[in-house]
XYZ file of C-alpha atoms in Angstrom:
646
model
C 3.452 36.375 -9.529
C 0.803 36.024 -6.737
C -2.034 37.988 -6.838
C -5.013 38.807 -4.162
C -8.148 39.435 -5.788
C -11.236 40.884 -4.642
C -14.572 40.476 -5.559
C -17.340 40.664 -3.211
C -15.092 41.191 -0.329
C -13.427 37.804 -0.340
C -9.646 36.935 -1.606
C -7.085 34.737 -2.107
C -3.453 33.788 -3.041
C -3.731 33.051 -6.448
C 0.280 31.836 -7.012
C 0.394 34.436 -9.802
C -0.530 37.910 -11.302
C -3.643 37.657 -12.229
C -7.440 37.124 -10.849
C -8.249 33.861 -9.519
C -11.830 32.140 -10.718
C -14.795 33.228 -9.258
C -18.784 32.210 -9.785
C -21.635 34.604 -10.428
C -22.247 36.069 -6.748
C -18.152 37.001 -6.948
C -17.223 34.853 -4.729
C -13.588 32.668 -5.767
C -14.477 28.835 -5.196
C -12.511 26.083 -4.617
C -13.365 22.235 -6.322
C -10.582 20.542 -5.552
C -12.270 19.794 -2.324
C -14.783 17.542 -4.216
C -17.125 19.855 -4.011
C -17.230 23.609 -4.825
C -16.581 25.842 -1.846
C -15.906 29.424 -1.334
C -11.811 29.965 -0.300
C -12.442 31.791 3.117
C -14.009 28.418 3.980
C -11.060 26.171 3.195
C -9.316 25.098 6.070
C -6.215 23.866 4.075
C -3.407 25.777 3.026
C -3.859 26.379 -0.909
C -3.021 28.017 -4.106
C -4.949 28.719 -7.003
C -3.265 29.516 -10.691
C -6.266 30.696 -12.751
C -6.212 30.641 -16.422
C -5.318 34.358 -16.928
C -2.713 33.661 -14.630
C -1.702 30.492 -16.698
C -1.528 32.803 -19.736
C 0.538 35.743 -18.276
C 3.193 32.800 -16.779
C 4.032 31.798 -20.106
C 4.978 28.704 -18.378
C 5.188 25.727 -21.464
C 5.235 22.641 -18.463
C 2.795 22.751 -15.824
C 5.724 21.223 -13.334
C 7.095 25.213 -14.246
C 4.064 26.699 -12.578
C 3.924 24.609 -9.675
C 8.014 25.473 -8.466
C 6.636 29.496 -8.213
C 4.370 28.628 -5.431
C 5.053 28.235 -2.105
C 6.559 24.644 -0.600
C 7.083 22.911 -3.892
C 10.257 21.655 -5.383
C 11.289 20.114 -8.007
C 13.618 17.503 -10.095
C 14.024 17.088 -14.018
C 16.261 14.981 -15.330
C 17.542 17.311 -18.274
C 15.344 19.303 -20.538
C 11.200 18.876 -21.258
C 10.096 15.603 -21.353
C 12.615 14.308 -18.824
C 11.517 12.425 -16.039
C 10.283 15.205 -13.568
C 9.243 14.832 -9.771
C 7.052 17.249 -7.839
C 7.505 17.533 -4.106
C 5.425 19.046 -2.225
C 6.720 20.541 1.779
C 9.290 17.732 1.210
C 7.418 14.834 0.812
C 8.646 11.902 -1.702
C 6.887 12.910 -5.143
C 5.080 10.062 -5.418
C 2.616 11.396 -2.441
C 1.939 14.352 -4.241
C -1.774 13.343 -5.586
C -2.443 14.646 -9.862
C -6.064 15.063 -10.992
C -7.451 16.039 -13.982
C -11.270 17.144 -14.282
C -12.162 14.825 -11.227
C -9.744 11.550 -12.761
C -7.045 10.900 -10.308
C -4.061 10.296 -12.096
C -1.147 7.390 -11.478
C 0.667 5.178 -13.224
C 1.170 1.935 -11.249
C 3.385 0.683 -13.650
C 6.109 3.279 -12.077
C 8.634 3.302 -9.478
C 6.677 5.204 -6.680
C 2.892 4.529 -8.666
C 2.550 8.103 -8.831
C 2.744 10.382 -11.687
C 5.436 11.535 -14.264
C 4.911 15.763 -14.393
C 7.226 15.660 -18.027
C 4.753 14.988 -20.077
C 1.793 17.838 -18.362
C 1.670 20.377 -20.945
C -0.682 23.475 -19.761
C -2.592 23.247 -22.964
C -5.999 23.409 -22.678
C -5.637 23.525 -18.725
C -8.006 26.703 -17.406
C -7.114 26.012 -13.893
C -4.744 24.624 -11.496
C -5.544 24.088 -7.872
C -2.592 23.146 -5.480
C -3.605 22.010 -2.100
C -0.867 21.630 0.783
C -0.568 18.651 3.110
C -2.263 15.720 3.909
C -5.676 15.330 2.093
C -6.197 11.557 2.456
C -10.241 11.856 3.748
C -10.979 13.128 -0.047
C -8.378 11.579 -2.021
C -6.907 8.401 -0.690
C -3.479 6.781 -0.641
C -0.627 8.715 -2.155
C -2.169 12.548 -0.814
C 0.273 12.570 1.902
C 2.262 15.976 0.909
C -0.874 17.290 -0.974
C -3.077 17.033 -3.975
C -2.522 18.930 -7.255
C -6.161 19.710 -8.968
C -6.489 21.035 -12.705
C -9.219 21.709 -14.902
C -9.785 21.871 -18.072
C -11.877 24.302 -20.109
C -15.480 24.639 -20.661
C -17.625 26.375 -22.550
C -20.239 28.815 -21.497
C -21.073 30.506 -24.416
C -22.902 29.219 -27.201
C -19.552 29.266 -29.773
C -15.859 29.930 -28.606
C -12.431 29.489 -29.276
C -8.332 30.061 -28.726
C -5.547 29.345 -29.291
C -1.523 29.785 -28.599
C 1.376 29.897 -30.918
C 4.726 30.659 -30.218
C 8.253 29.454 -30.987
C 11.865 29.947 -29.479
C 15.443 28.734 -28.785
C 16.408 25.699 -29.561
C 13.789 24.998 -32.656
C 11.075 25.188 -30.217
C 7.311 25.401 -31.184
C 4.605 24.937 -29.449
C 0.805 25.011 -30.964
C -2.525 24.636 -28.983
C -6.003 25.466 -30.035
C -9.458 24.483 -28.884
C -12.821 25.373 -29.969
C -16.508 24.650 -27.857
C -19.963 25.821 -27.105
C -22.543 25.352 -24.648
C -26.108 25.637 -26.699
C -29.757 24.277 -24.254
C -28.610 21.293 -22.854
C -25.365 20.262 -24.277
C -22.009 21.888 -23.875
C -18.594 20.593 -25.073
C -15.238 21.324 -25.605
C -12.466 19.632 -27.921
C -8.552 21.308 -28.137
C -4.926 19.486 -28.925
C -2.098 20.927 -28.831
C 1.680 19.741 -30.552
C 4.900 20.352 -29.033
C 8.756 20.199 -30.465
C 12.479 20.889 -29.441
C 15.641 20.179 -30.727
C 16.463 20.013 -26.473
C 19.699 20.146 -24.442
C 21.618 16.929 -23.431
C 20.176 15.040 -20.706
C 23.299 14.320 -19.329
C 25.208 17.582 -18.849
C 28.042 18.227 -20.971
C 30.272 18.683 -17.909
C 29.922 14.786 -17.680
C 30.910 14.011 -21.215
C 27.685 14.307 -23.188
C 27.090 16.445 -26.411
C 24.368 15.170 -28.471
C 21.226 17.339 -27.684
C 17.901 15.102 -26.566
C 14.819 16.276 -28.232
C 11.283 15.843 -27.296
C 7.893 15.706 -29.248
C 4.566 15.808 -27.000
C 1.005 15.809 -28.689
C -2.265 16.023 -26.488
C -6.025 15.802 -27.549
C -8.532 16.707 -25.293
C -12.157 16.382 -25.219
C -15.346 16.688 -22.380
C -19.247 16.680 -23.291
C -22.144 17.639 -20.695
C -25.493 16.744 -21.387
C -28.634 17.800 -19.363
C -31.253 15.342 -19.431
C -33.449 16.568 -16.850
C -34.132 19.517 -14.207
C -30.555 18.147 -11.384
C -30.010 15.490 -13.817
C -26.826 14.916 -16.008
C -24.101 13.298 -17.809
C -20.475 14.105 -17.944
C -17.912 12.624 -20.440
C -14.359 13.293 -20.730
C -11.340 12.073 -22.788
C -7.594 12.843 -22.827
C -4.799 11.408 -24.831
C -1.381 12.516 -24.980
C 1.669 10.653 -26.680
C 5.585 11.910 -26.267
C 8.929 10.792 -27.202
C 11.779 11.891 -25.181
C 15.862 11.217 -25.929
C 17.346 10.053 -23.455
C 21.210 9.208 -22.139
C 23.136 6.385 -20.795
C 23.760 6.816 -16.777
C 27.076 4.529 -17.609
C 30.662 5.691 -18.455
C 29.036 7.296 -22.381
C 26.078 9.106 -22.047
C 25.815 9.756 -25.252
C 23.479 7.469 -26.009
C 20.729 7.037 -29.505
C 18.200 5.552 -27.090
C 14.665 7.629 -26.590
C 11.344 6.376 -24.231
C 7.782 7.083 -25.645
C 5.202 7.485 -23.206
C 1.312 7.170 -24.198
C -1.606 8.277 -21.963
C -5.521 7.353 -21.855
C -7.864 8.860 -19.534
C -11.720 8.125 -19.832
C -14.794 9.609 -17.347
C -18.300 8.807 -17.747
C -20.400 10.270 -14.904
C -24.412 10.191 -13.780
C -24.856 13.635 -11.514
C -28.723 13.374 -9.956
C -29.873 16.014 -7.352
C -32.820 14.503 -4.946
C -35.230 16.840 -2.701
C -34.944 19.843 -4.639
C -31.342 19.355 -4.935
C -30.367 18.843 -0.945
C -29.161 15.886 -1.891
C -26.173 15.787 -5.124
C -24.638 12.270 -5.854
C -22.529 11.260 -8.976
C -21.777 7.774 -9.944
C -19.152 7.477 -12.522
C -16.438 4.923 -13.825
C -12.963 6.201 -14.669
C -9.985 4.443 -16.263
C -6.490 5.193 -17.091
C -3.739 3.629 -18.833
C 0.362 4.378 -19.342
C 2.383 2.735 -21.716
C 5.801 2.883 -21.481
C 8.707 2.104 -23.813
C 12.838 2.789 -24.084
C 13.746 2.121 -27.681
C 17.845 1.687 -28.052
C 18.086 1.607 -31.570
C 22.265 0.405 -31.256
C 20.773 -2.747 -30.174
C 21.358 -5.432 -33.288
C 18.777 -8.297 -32.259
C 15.879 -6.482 -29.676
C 15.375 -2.875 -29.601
C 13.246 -2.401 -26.962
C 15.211 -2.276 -23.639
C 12.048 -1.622 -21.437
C 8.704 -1.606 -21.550
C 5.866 -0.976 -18.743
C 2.177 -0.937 -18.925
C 0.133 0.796 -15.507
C -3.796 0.972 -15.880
C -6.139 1.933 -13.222
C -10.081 1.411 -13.500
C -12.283 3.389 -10.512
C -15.606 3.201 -9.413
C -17.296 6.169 -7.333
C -20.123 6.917 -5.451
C -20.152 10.582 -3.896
C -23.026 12.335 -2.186
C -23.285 16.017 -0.985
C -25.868 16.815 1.037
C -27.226 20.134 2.369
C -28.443 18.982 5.993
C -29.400 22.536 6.910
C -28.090 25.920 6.326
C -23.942 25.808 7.332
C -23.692 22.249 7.452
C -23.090 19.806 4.509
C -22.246 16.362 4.720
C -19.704 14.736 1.376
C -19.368 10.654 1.593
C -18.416 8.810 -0.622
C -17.688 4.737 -1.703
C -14.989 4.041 -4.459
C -13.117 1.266 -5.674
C -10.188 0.819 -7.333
C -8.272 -1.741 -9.855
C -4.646 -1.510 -10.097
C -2.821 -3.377 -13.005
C 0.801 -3.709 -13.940
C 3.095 -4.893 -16.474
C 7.221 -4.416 -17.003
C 9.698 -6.404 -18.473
C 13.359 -5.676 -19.704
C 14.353 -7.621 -22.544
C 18.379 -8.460 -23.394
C 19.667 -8.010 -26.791
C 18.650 -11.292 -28.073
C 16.262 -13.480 -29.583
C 15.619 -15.381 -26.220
C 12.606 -15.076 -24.429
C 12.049 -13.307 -21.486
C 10.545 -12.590 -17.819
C 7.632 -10.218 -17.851
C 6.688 -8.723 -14.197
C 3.049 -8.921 -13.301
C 1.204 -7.233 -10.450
C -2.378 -6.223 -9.469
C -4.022 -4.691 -6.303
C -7.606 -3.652 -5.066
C -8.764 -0.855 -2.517
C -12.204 -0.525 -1.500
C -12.622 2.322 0.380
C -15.707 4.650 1.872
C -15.064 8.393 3.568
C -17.121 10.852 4.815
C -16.448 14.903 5.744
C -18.811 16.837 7.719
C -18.783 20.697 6.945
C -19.983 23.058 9.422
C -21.022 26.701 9.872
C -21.467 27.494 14.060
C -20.534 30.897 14.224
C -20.710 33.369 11.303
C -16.803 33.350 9.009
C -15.726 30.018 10.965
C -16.281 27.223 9.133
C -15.194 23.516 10.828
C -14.887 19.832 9.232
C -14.026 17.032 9.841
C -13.730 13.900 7.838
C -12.398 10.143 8.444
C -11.855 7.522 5.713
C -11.755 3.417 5.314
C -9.467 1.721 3.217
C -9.292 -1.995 2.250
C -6.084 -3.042 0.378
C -6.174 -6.795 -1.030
C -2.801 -7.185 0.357
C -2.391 -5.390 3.231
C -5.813 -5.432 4.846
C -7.643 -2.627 6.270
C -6.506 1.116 7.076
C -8.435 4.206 8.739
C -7.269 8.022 8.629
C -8.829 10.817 10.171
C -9.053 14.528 9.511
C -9.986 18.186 10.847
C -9.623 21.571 10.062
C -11.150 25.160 10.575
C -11.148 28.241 8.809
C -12.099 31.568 10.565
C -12.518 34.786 8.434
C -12.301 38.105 10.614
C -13.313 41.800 10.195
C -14.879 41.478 6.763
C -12.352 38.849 5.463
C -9.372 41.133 6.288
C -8.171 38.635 8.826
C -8.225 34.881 8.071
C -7.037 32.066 10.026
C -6.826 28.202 9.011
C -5.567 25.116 10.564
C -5.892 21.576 9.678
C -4.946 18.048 10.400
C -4.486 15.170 8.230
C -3.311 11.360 8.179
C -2.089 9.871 5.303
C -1.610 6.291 4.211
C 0.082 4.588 1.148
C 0.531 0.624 0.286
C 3.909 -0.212 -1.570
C 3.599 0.000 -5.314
C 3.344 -2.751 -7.370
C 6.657 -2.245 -8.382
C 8.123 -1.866 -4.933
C 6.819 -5.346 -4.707
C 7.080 -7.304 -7.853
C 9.745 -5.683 -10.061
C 13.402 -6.457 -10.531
C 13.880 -4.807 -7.476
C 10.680 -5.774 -5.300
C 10.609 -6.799 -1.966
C 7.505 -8.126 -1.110
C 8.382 -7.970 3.035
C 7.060 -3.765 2.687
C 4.891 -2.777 4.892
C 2.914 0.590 4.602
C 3.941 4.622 4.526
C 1.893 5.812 7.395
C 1.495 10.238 8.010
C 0.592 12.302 9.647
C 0.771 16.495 9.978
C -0.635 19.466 10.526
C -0.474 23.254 9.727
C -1.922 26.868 10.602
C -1.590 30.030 9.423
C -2.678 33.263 9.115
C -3.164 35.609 5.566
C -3.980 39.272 6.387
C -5.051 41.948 4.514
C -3.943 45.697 4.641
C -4.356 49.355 3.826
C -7.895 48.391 1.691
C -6.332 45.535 0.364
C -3.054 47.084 -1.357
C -0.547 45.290 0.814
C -1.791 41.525 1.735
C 0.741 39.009 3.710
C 0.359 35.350 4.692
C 2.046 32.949 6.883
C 1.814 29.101 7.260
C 3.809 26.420 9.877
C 3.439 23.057 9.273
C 4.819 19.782 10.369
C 4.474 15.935 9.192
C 5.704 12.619 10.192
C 5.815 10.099 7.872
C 6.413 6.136 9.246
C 8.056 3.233 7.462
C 8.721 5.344 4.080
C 9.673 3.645 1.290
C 13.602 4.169 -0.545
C 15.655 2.530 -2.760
C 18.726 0.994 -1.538
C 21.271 0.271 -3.993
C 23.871 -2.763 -3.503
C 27.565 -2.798 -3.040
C 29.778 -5.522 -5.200
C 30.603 -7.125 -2.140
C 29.389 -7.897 1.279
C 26.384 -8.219 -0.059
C 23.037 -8.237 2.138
C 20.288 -11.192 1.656
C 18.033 -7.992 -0.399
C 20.652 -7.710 -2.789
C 20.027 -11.013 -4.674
C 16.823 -11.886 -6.558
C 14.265 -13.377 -4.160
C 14.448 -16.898 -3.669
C 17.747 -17.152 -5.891
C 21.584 -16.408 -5.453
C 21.547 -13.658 -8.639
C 22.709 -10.381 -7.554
C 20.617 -7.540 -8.657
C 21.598 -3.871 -8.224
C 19.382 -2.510 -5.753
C 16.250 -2.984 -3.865
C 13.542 -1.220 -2.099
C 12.988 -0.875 2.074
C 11.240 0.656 4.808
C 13.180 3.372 6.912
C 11.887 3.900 10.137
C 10.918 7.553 9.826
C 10.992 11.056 8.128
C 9.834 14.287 9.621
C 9.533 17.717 7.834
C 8.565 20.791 9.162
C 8.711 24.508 8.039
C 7.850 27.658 7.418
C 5.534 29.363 4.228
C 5.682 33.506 3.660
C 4.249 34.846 1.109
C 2.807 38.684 -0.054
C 1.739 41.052 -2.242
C 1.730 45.104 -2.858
C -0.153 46.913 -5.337
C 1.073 50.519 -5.752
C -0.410 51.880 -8.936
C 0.264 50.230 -12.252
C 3.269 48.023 -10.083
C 2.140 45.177 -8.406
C 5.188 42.966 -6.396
C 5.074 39.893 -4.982
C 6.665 37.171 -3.308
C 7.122 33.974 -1.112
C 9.323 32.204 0.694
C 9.500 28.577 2.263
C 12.058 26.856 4.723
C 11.425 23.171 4.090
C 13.151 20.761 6.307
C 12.477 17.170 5.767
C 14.922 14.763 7.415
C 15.865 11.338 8.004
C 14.926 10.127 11.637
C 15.842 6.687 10.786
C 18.719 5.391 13.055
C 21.835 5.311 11.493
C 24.255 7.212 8.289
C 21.350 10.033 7.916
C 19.983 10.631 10.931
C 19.213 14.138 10.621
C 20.237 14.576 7.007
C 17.866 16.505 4.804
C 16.123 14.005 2.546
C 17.605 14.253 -1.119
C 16.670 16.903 -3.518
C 14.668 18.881 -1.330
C 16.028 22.212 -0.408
C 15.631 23.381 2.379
C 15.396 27.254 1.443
C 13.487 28.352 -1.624
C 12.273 32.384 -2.740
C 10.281 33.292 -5.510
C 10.001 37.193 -6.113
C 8.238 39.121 -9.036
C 7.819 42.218 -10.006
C 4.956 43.850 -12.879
C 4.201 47.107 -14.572
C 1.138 47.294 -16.422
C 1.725 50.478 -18.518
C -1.087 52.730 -19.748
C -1.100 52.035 -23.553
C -1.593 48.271 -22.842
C 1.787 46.995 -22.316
C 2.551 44.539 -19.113
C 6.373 43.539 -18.644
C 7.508 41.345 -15.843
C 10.534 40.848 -14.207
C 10.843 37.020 -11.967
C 13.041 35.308 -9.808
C 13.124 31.959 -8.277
C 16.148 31.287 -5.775
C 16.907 27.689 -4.666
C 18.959 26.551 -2.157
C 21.380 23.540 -2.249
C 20.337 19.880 -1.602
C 22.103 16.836 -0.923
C 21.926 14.566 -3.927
C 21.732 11.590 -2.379
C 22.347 9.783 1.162
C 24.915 9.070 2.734
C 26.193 5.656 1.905
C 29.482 5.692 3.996
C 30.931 7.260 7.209
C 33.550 8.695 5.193
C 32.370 9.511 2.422
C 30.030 12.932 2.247
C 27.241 12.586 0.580
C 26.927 14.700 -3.258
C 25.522 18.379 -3.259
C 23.718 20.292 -5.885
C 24.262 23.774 -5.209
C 22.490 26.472 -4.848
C 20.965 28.495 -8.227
C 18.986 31.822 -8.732
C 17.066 32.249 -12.252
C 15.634 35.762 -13.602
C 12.949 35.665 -15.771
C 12.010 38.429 -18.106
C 8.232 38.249 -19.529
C 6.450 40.959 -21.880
C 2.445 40.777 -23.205
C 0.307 43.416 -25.238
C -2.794 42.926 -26.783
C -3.193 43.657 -29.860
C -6.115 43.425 -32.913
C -8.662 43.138 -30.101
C -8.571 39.690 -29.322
C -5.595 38.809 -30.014
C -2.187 39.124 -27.785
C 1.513 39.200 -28.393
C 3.898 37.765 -25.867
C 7.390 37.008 -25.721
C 10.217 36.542 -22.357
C 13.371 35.629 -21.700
C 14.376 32.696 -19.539
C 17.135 32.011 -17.466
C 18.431 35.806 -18.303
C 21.856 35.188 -17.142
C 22.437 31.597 -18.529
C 22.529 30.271 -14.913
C 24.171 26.495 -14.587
C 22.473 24.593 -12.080
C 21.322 20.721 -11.623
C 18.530 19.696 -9.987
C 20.058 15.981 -10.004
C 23.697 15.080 -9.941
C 24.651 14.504 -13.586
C 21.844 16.134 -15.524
C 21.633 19.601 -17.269
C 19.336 22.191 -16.979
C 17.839 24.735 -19.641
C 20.191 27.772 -20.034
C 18.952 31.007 -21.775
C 15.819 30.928 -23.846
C 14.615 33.252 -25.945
C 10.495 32.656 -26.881
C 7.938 34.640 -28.499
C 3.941 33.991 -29.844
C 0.591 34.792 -30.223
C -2.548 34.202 -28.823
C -6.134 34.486 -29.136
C -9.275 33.967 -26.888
C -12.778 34.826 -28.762
């Protein structure tokens, strides 16, 4: 559900039903921004899923939060741990922008160099931040659509403690606890968490496949603070998660014994210092993250690994906030980062073979200026520098404004945003490289309006935006014959089966509703986006919605809290249908997944003080539905558990 909370006069759409995050003074604050900053000041369109709001989803996959808020779709190729793509307002998923307490994740080592959401278990996640359009000043190449920020618990009180348990259809079980404190200088926080299901078939049964594809995830987690002086600290933080996901043959069997592991590192060490009495707050830190990648085919008699990939990234930062006078605060910042890549897919023999290398630097510096002129409107305005070792130098600018009216009832936000995005190493180097790319320029803006009525009980929002995005990166595959120069190996005559290009442009546009009514114990909520994203290239598509990105998309809930403790909720999410692909011939129409509408049922009650019983039901009516051509969805699940915060 969404959920408008208020607490010292100030709110905000928190994506679901529960209260979003606020610090001492009440007030609900915003860090995905860099830097924390109240909501009525953020000129950006945004939702926030707090962790009570994590809890009462019930949501296993964070990818399964994100689809309930407005202007984000989705694709999963089969059941959990399936390759799964997050778009946000129709933008390609890889510009959609993942970080985790401050690391920004990507794999460069992947198609697009952004991240995989299958293996994002909520876990020990305490809060999700999802921030709509371009956000390039802050957060660089890829944050074209928009930039998803989580965080992960920490401690406050001297000893504390949860945990989650629950188990369902399909032999699932999922386990998570975590235990911290926060004692005179030192506070830290270590949790894991262990996930398990027998699965559905990746490849639908409708298509010939009936072996079921099970998936294993395990996470551990850890972050320590230590205060060394008065503004003076250090900040660690680890995360490792390792998964194993079966997977099917696209060819004429699915059916296939083949499975892909996937294992994660993320490390942060950070310096914070405050200067003149804490005007001026600068962090220097070092970052580095690594994906390993593997598809294991164990029908193979001489080499069972079919494919294996290796993406690190190492980053250097310098930020700096400073507090130039009351209402105006200046964030700059210098970073660079190391991009490293590795793939290679080895035949069924004994022979040696071709491993694809690639590497890239970008040095970059931004700054943002914040500013207060008149009291409720806040105005910014950023630009940033970026230096790519291959394809030279690149500036974006930014703006926005925020205006809260009549005591926060009213408030009004608009911003503008550039984005820009190099080719991936594996656009370039791979198989199916082409090192001719040139760079995915964007650029968009939105404003809306969220009001607030009758003391709060009813509260409704609206939001138009519109992007442009320049020279945007596909993959083309080849025909058997009549075969264009990109269809063999560079510099050879070997055929290969597809490469990647530039189309000339893509523009989306759209519309965001959204509200929320509290009468009594029932509180009902809503939203509603019309996404469309099309081809303006000349040619086939011009004017064809971009694949997998519907253009219409509701969610609706509805929940009672009932007097002896009790909540039960009732969801729905309604997609539209999407073209599959593009059209590849003038005859031939392009494939269609329809359109699908899942009901969710979802129960809680405390119980035993602390502890809390919870159970639902998805996918009530055992819905079919594909989100790509070929590949299954969950049907009904049943799920119940127990958890425990103390």
């Amino acid at each position: 559900m969404m959920h408008w909370i208020s607490k010292s006069g100030l709110f905000i759409l928190a994506g679901l039903s529960t209260p979003a995050w606020a610090d001492d003074a009440g007030d609900v604050i915003v860090t995905a921004l860099r830097q924390p900053q109240a909501i009525e000041q953020v000129a950006s369109s945004i939702t926030i899923i707090d962790k009570p709001a994590i809890d009462a989803g019930q949501a296993l996959a964070v990818s399964d939060l994100l689809i309930r808020t407005p202007g984000v779709s989705f694709t999963r190729n089969g059941g959990y741990g399936t390759a799964t793509s997050i778009r946000i307002r129709g933008a390609e998923a890889d510009q959609t922008v993942l970080v985790i307490d401050g690391v920004k994740l990507a794999d460069p080592s992947s198609t697009g160099g952004g991240y995989n959401f299958a293996t994002l278990m909520t876990g020990a996640i305490d809060r999700i931040e999802i921030l709509r359009g371009p956000q390039s000043i802050l957060w660089g190449s890829q944050a074209i659509g928009g930039v998803v920020n989580i965080v992960t618990a920490r401690a406050e009180r001297p000893i504390e403690g949860s945990f989650d348990i629950e188990a369902g259809s399909r032999d699932t079980v999922s386990a998570r606890a975590a235990l911290g404190g926060r004692q005179g200088a030192i506070d830290w926080q270590v949790a894991g968490s262990r996930f398990t299901t027998e699965g559905i078939s990746a490849i639908s049964p409708r298509f010939g496949a009936k072996e079921k594809d099970g998936y294993t995830n395990g996470t551990l987690n850890g972050r320590l603070g230590v205060a060394l002086a008065p503004g003076v600290s250090i900040d660690m933080r680890g995360y490792y998660a390792k998964g194993r996901t079966d997977i099917d043959s696209a060819g004429a069997i699915p059916d296939s014994p083949e499975y892909s592991e996937v294992e994660e590192w993320i490390g942060y060490a950070g310096l914070n210092a405050g200067l003149f009495g804490g005007a001026l707050r600068n962090r220097l830190s070092f970052s580095r993250s690594e994906t390993l990648r593997d598809n294991v085919n164990p029908a193979r008699k001489l080499r069972q690994t079919s494919f294996t990939a290796r993406g690190e990234t190492k980053r250097y930062e310098y930020q700096g906030v400073l507090t130039i006078a009351q209402g105006w605060t200046a964030t700059f910042g210098a970073e660079r980062e190391e991009q490293r890549m590795r793939t290679a897919s080895p035949s069924d023999s004994l022979a040696a073979y071709a491993t694809t290398r690639g590497s890239a630097d970008i040095d970059s510096l931004y700054a943002q200026l914040s500013v207060e002129p008149l009291a409720g409107l806040t105005v910014n305005g950023g630009v940033r520098y970026d230096h790519h070792s291959t394809f030279g130098g690149n500036t974006v600018f930014g703006a926005g404004a925020a205006w809260a009216l009549v005591k926060d009832r009213t408030i009004l936000r608009a911003s503008y945003g550039e984005g820009f995005k190099a080719p991936t190493l594996y656009q370039l180097y791979s198989d199916y490289g082409n090192t001719a790319l040139v760079p995915e320029k964007a650029h968009g803006w939105d404003a809306g309006i969220e009001q607030h009525l009758f003391d709060h009980a009813l509260i409704l929002s609206a939001t138009w935006f519109d992007r442009s995005t320049d020279n945007l990166i596909t993959y083309n595959g080849c025909p058997t014959t009549n075969r264009p120069p990109l269809c063999y190996a560079p510099g050879t005559t070997t055929p290969r089966f597809g490469y990647y290009a530039n189309v000339q442009r893509s523009e989306a546009h759209g519309l965001e509703l959204a509200g929320v009514a509290h009468v009594g114990r029932l509180t009902i909520d809503g939203n509603y986006s019309w996404v469309s994203a099309e081809d303006r290239s000349p040619g086939l598509n011009y004017g064809n919605q971009l694949a997998r990105r519907p253009r219409h998309a509701a969610n609706a809930t509805a929940r009672y809290d009932w007097a002896f403790g009790l909540s039960t909720t009732v969801a729905m999410r309604w997609s539209g249908k999407a073209l599959d692909t593009a059209r590849t011939s003038a005859t031939v129409a392009p494939l269609v997944n329809a359109a699908y509408t899942l009901v969710d049922l979802r129960a809680e009650m405390p119980v035993m003080g602390k502890l809390t019983l919870f159970g639902r039901v998805e996918n009530l009516f055992d819905e079919y539905y594909e989100t790509a051509r070929r590949y299954g969805q969950l049907g009904r699940s049943i799920h119940a558990g127990l958890r425990a915060r103390f």
